[in-house]
Coordinates of N, CA and C and ligand atoms in Angstrom, one line a residue:
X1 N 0.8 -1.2 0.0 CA 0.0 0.0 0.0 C 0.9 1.3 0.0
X2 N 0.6 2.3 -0.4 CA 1.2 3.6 -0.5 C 0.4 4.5 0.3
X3 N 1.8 4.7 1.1 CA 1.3 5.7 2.4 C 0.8 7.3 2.2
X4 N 1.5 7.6 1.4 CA 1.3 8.8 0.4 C -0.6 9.1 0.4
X5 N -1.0 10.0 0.3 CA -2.3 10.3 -0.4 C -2.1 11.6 -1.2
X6 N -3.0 11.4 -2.4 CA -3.3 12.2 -3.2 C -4.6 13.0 -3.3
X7 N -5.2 13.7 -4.0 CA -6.7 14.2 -4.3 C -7.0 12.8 -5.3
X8 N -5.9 12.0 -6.1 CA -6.4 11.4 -7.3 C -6.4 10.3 -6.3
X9 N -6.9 9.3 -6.9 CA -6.9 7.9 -6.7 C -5.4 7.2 -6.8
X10 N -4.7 6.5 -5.9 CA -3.5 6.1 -5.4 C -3.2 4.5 -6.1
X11 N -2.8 4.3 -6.1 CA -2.2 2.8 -6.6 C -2.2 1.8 -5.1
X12 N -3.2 0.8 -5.0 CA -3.4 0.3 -3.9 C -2.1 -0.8 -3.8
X13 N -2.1 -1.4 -4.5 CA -1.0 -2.7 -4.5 C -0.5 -3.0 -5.9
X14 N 0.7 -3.3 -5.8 CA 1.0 -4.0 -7.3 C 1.3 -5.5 -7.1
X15 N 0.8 -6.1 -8.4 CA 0.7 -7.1 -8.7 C 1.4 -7.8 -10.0
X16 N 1.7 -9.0 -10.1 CA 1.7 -9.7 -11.3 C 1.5 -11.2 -11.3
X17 N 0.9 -11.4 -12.4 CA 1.3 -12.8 -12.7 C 1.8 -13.7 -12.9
X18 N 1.5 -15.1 -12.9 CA 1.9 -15.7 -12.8 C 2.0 -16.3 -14.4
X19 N 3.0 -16.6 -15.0 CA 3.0 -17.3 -16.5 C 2.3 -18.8 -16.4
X20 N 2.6 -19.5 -15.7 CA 2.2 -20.9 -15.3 C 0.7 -20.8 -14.6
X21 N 0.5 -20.6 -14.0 CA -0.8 -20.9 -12.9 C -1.7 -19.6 -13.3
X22 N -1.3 -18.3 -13.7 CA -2.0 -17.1 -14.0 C -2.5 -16.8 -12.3
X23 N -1.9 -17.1 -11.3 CA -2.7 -16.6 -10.4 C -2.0 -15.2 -10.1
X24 N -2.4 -14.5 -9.7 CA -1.7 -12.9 -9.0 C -1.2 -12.9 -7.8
X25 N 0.2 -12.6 -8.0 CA 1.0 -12.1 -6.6 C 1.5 -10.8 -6.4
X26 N 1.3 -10.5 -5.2 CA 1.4 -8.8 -4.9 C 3.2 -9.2 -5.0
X27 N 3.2 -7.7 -5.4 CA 4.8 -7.2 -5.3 C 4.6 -6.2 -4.2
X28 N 5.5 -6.0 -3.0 CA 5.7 -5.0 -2.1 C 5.8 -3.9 -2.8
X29 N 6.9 -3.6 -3.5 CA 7.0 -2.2 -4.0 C 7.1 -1.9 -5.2
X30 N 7.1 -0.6 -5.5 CA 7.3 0.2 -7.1 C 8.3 -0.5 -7.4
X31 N 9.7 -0.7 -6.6 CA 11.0 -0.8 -7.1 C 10.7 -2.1 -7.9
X32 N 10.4 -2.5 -7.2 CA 10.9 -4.2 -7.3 C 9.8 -4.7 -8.8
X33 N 8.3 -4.4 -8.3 CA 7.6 -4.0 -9.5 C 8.0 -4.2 -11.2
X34 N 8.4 -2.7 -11.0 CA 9.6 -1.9 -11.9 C 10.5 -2.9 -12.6
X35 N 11.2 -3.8 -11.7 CA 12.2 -4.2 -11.8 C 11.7 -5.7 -12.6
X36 N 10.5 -6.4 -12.4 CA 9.9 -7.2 -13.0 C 9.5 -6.9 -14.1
X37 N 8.6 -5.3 -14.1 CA 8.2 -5.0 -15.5 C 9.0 -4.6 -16.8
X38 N 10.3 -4.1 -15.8 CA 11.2 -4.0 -17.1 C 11.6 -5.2 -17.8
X39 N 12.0 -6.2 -17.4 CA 11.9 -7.3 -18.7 C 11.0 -8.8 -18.7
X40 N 10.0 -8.1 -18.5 CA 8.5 -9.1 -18.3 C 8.5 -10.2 -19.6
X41 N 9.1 -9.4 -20.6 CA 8.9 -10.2 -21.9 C 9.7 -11.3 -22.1
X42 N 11.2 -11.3 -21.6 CA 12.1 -12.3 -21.6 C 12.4 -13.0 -20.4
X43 N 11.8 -12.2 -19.8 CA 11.3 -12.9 -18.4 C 10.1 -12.9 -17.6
X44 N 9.8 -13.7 -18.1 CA 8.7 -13.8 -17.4 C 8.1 -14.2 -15.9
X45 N 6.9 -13.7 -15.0 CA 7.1 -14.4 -13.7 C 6.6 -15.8 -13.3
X46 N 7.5 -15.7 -12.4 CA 6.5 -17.3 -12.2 C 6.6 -17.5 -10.6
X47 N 5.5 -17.8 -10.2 CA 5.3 -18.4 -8.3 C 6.9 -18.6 -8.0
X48 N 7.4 -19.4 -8.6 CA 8.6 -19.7 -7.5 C 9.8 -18.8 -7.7
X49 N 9.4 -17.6 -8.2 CA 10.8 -16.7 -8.1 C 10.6 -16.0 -6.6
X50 N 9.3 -16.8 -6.3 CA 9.1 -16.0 -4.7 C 9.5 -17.1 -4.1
X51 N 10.8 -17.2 -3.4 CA 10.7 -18.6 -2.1 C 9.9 -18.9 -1.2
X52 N 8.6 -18.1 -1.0 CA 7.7 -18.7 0.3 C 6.6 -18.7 -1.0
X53 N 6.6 -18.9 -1.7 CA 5.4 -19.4 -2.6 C 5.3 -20.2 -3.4
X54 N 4.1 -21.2 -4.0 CA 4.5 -22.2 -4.9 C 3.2 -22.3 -5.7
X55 N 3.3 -22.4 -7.2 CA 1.9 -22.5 -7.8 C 0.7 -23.0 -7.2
X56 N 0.8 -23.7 -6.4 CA -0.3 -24.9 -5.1 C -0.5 -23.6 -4.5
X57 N -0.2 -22.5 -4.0 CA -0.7 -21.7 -3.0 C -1.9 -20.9 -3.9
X58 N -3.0 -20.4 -3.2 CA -3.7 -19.6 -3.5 C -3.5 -18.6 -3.5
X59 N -4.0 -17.5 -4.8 CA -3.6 -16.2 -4.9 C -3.7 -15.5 -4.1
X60 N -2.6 -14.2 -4.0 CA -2.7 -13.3 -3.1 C -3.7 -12.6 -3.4
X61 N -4.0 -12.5 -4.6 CA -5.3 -11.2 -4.8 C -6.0 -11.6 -5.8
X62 N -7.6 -11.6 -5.5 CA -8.3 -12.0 -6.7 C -8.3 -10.7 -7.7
X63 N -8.2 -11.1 -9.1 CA -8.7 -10.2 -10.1 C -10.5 -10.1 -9.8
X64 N -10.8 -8.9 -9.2 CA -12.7 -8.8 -8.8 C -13.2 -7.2 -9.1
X65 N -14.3 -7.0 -8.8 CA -14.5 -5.9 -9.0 C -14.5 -4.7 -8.3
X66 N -13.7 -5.3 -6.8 CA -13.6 -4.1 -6.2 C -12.5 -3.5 -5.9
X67 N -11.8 -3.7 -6.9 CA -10.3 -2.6 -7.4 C -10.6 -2.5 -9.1
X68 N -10.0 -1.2 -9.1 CA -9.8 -1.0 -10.4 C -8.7 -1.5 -11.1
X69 N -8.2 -2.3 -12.0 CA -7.3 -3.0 -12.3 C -6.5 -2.2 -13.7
X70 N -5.4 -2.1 -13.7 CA -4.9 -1.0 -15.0 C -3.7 -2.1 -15.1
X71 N -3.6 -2.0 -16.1 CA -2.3 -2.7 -16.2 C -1.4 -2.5 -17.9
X72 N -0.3 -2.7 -16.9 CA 1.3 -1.9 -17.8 C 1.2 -2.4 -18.7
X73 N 1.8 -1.8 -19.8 CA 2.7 -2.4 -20.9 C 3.8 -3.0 -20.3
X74 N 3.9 -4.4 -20.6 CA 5.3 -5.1 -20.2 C 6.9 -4.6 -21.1
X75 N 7.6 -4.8 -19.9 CA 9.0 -4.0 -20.2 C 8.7 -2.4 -20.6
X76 N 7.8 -1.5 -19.7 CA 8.0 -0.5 -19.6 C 9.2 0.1 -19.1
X77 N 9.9 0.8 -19.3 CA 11.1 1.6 -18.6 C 10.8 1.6 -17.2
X78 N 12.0 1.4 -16.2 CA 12.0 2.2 -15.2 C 11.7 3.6 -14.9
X79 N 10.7 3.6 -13.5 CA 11.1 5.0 -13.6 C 12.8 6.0 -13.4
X80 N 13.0 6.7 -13.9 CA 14.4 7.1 -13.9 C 14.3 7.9 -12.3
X81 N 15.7 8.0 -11.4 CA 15.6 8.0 -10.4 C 15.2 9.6 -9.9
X82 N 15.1 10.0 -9.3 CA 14.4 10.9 -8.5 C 13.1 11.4 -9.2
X83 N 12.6 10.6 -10.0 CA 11.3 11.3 -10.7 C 10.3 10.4 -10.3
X84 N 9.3 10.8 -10.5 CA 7.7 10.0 -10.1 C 7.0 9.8 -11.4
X85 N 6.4 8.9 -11.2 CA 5.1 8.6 -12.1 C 4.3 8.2 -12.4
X86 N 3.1 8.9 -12.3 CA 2.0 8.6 -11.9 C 0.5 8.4 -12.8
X87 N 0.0 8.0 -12.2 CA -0.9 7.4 -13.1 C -2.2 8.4 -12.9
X88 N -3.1 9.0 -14.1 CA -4.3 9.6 -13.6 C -5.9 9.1 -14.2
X89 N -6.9 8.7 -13.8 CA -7.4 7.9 -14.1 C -8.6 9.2 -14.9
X90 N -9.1 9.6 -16.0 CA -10.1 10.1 -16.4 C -11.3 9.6 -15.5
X91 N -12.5 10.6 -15.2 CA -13.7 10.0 -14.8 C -14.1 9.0 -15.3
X92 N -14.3 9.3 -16.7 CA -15.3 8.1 -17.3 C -14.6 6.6 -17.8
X93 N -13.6 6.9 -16.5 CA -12.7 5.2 -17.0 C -12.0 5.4 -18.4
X94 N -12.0 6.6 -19.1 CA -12.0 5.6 -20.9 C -10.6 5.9 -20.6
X95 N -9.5 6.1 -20.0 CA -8.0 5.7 -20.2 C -7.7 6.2 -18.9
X96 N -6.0 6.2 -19.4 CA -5.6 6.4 -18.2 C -4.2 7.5 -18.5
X97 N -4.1 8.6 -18.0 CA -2.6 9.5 -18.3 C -2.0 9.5 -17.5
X98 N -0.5 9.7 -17.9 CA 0.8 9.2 -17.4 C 1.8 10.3 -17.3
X99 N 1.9 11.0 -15.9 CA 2.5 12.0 -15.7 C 3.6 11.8 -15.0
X100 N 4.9 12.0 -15.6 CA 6.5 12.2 -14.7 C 6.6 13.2 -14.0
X101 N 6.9 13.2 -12.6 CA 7.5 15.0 -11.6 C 8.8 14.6 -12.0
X102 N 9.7 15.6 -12.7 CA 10.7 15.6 -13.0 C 11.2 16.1 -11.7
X103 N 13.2 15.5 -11.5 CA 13.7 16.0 -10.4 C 13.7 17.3 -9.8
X104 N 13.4 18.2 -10.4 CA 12.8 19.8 -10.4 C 11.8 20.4 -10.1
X105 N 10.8 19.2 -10.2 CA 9.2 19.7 -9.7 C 8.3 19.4 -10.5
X106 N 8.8 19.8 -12.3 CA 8.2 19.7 -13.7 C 7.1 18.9 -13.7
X107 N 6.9 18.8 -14.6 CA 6.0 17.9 -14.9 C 5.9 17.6 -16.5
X108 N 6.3 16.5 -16.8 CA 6.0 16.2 -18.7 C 5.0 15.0 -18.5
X109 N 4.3 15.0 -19.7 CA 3.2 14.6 -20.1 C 3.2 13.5 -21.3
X110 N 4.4 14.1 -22.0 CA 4.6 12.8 -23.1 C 6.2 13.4 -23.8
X111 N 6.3 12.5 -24.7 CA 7.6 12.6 -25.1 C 8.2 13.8 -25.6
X112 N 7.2 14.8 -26.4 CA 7.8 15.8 -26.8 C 7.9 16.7 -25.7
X113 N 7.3 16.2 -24.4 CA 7.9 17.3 -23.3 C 8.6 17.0 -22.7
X114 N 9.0 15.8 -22.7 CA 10.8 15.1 -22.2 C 12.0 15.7 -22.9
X115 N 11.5 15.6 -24.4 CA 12.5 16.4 -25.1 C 12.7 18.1 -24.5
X116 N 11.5 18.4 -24.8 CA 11.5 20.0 -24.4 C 12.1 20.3 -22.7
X117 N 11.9 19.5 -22.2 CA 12.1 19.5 -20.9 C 14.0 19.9 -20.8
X118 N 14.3 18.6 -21.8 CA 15.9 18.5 -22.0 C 16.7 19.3 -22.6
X119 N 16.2 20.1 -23.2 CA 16.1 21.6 -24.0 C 16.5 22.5 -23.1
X120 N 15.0 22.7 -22.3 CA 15.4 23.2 -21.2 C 16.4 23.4 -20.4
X121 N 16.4 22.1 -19.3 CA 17.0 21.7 -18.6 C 18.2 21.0 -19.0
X122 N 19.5 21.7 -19.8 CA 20.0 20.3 -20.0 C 21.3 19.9 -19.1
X123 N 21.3 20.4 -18.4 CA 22.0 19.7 -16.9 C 21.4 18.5 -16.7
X124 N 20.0 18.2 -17.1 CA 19.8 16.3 -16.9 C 19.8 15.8 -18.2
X125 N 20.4 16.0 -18.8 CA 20.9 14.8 -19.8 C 21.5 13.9 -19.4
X126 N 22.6 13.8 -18.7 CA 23.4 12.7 -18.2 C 22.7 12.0 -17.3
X127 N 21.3 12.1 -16.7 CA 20.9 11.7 -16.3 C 20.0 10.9 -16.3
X128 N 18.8 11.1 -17.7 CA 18.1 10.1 -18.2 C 17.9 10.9 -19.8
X129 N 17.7 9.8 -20.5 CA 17.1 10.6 -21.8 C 15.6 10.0 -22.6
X130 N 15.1 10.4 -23.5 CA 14.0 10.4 -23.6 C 13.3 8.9 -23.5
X131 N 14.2 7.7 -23.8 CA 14.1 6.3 -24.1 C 13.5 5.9 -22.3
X132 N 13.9 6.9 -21.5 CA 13.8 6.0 -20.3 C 12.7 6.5 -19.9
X133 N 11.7 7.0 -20.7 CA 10.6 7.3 -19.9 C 8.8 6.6 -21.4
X134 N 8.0 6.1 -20.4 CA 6.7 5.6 -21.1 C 5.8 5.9 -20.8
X135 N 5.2 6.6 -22.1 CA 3.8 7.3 -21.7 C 2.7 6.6 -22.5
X136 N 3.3 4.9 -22.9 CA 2.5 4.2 -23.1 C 1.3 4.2 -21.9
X137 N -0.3 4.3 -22.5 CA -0.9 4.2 -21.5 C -1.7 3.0 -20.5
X138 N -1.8 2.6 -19.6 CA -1.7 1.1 -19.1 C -3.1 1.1 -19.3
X139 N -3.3 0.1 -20.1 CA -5.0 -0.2 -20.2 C -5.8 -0.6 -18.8
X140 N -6.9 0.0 -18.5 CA -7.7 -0.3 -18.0 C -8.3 -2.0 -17.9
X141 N -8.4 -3.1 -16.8 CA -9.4 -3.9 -17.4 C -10.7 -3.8 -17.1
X142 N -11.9 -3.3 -17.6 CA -13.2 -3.7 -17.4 C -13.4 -5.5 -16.6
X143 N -13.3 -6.7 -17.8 CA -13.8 -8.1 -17.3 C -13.2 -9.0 -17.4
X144 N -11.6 -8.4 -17.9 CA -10.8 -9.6 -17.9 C -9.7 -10.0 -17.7
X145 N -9.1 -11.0 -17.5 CA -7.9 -10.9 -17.0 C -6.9 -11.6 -18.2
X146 N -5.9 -10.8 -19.1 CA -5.3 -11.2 -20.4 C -4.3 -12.6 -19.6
X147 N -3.9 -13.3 -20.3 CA -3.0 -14.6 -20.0 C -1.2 -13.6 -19.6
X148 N -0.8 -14.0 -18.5 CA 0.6 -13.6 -18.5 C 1.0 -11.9 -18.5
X149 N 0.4 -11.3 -17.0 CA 0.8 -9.8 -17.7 C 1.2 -9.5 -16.7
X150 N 1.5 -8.0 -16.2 CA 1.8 -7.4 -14.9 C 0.9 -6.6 -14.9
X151 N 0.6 -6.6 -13.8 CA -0.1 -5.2 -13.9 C -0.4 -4.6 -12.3
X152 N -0.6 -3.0 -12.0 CA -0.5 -2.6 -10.4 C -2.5 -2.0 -10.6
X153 N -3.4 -2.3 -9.5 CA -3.7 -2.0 -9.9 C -4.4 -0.7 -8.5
X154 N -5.8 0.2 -9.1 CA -5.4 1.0 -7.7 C -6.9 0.9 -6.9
X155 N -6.9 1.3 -5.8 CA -8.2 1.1 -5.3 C -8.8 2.0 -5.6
X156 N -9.9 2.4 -5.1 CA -11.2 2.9 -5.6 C -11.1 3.7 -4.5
X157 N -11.0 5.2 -4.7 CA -10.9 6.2 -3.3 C -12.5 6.2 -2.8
X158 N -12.4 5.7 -1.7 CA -14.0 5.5 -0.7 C -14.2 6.8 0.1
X159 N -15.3 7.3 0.6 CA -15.0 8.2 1.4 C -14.4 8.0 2.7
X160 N -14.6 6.8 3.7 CA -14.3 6.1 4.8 C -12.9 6.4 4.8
X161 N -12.6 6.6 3.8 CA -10.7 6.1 3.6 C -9.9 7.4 4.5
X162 N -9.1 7.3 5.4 CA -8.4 8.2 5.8 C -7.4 8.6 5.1
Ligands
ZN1 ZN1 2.1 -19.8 -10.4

């Protein structure tokens, strides 16, 4: 869970799949997440890259309706380090936009304002360039769950919620 709160709706847990069994296991953090999603395609996950788990165990989380489930494009980029990025959900569900806080405060929106950003700022060149950032946007699932993916997905801001 992310301790953090926003006005927007937060990213409750991340998760991925399982290639073998398709069941879902939470990942504790962004990093590690991250670190799966970046090469999801040549590597794929599977139950036992966790030692206290084994296909036989039941999922940590059902895919159901009372989270909203978004999920990545596999081998998205890391996020590059001291930046954030975040996910914003439109009302009407139909997508989802993908906003970086650059190490400065900034904020870009898609690629041509990474470039422009670097324009700008180009004291961070050496420190990421346009390749390390995706504003591919993570689809939404409505009712299903695709075979083999990652995906984080976020809760549903309730009013109860502190
Ligand atoms: Zn499994």
């Amino acid at each position: 869970m992310e301790k953090s709160r926003t006005s927007k709706e937060t990213v409750g847990a991340y998760a991925v799949q399982c290639g073998r069994c398709s069941k879902w296991r939470l990942i504790p953090s962004r990093e590690e997440y991250e670190t799966i999603r970046e090469s999801f395609i040549e590597d794929p996950w599977f139950c036992d890259k966790n030692p206290e788990v084994s296909c036989d165990d039941p999922g940590d989380i059902e895919y159901d309706t009372s989270r909203l489930w978004v999920i990545d494009k596999p081998n998205a980029p890391k996020t590059p380090p001291n930046t954030t990025r975040s996910l914003s959900l439109r009302k009407n569900l139909s997508r989802t936009d993908v906003t970086y806080v650059m190490p400065n405060g900034k904020r870009v929106r898609s690629t041509v304002e990474v470039e422009k950003f670097l324009e700008t700022y180009p004291e961070y060149k050496d420190q990421f360039s346009v390749s390390n950032f995706s504003f591919a946007t993570p689809k939404i699932l409505e009712d299903m769950v695709p075979g083999n993916s990652a995906g984080s997905n976020k809760k549903r801001r309730t009013e109860t919620e502190k």
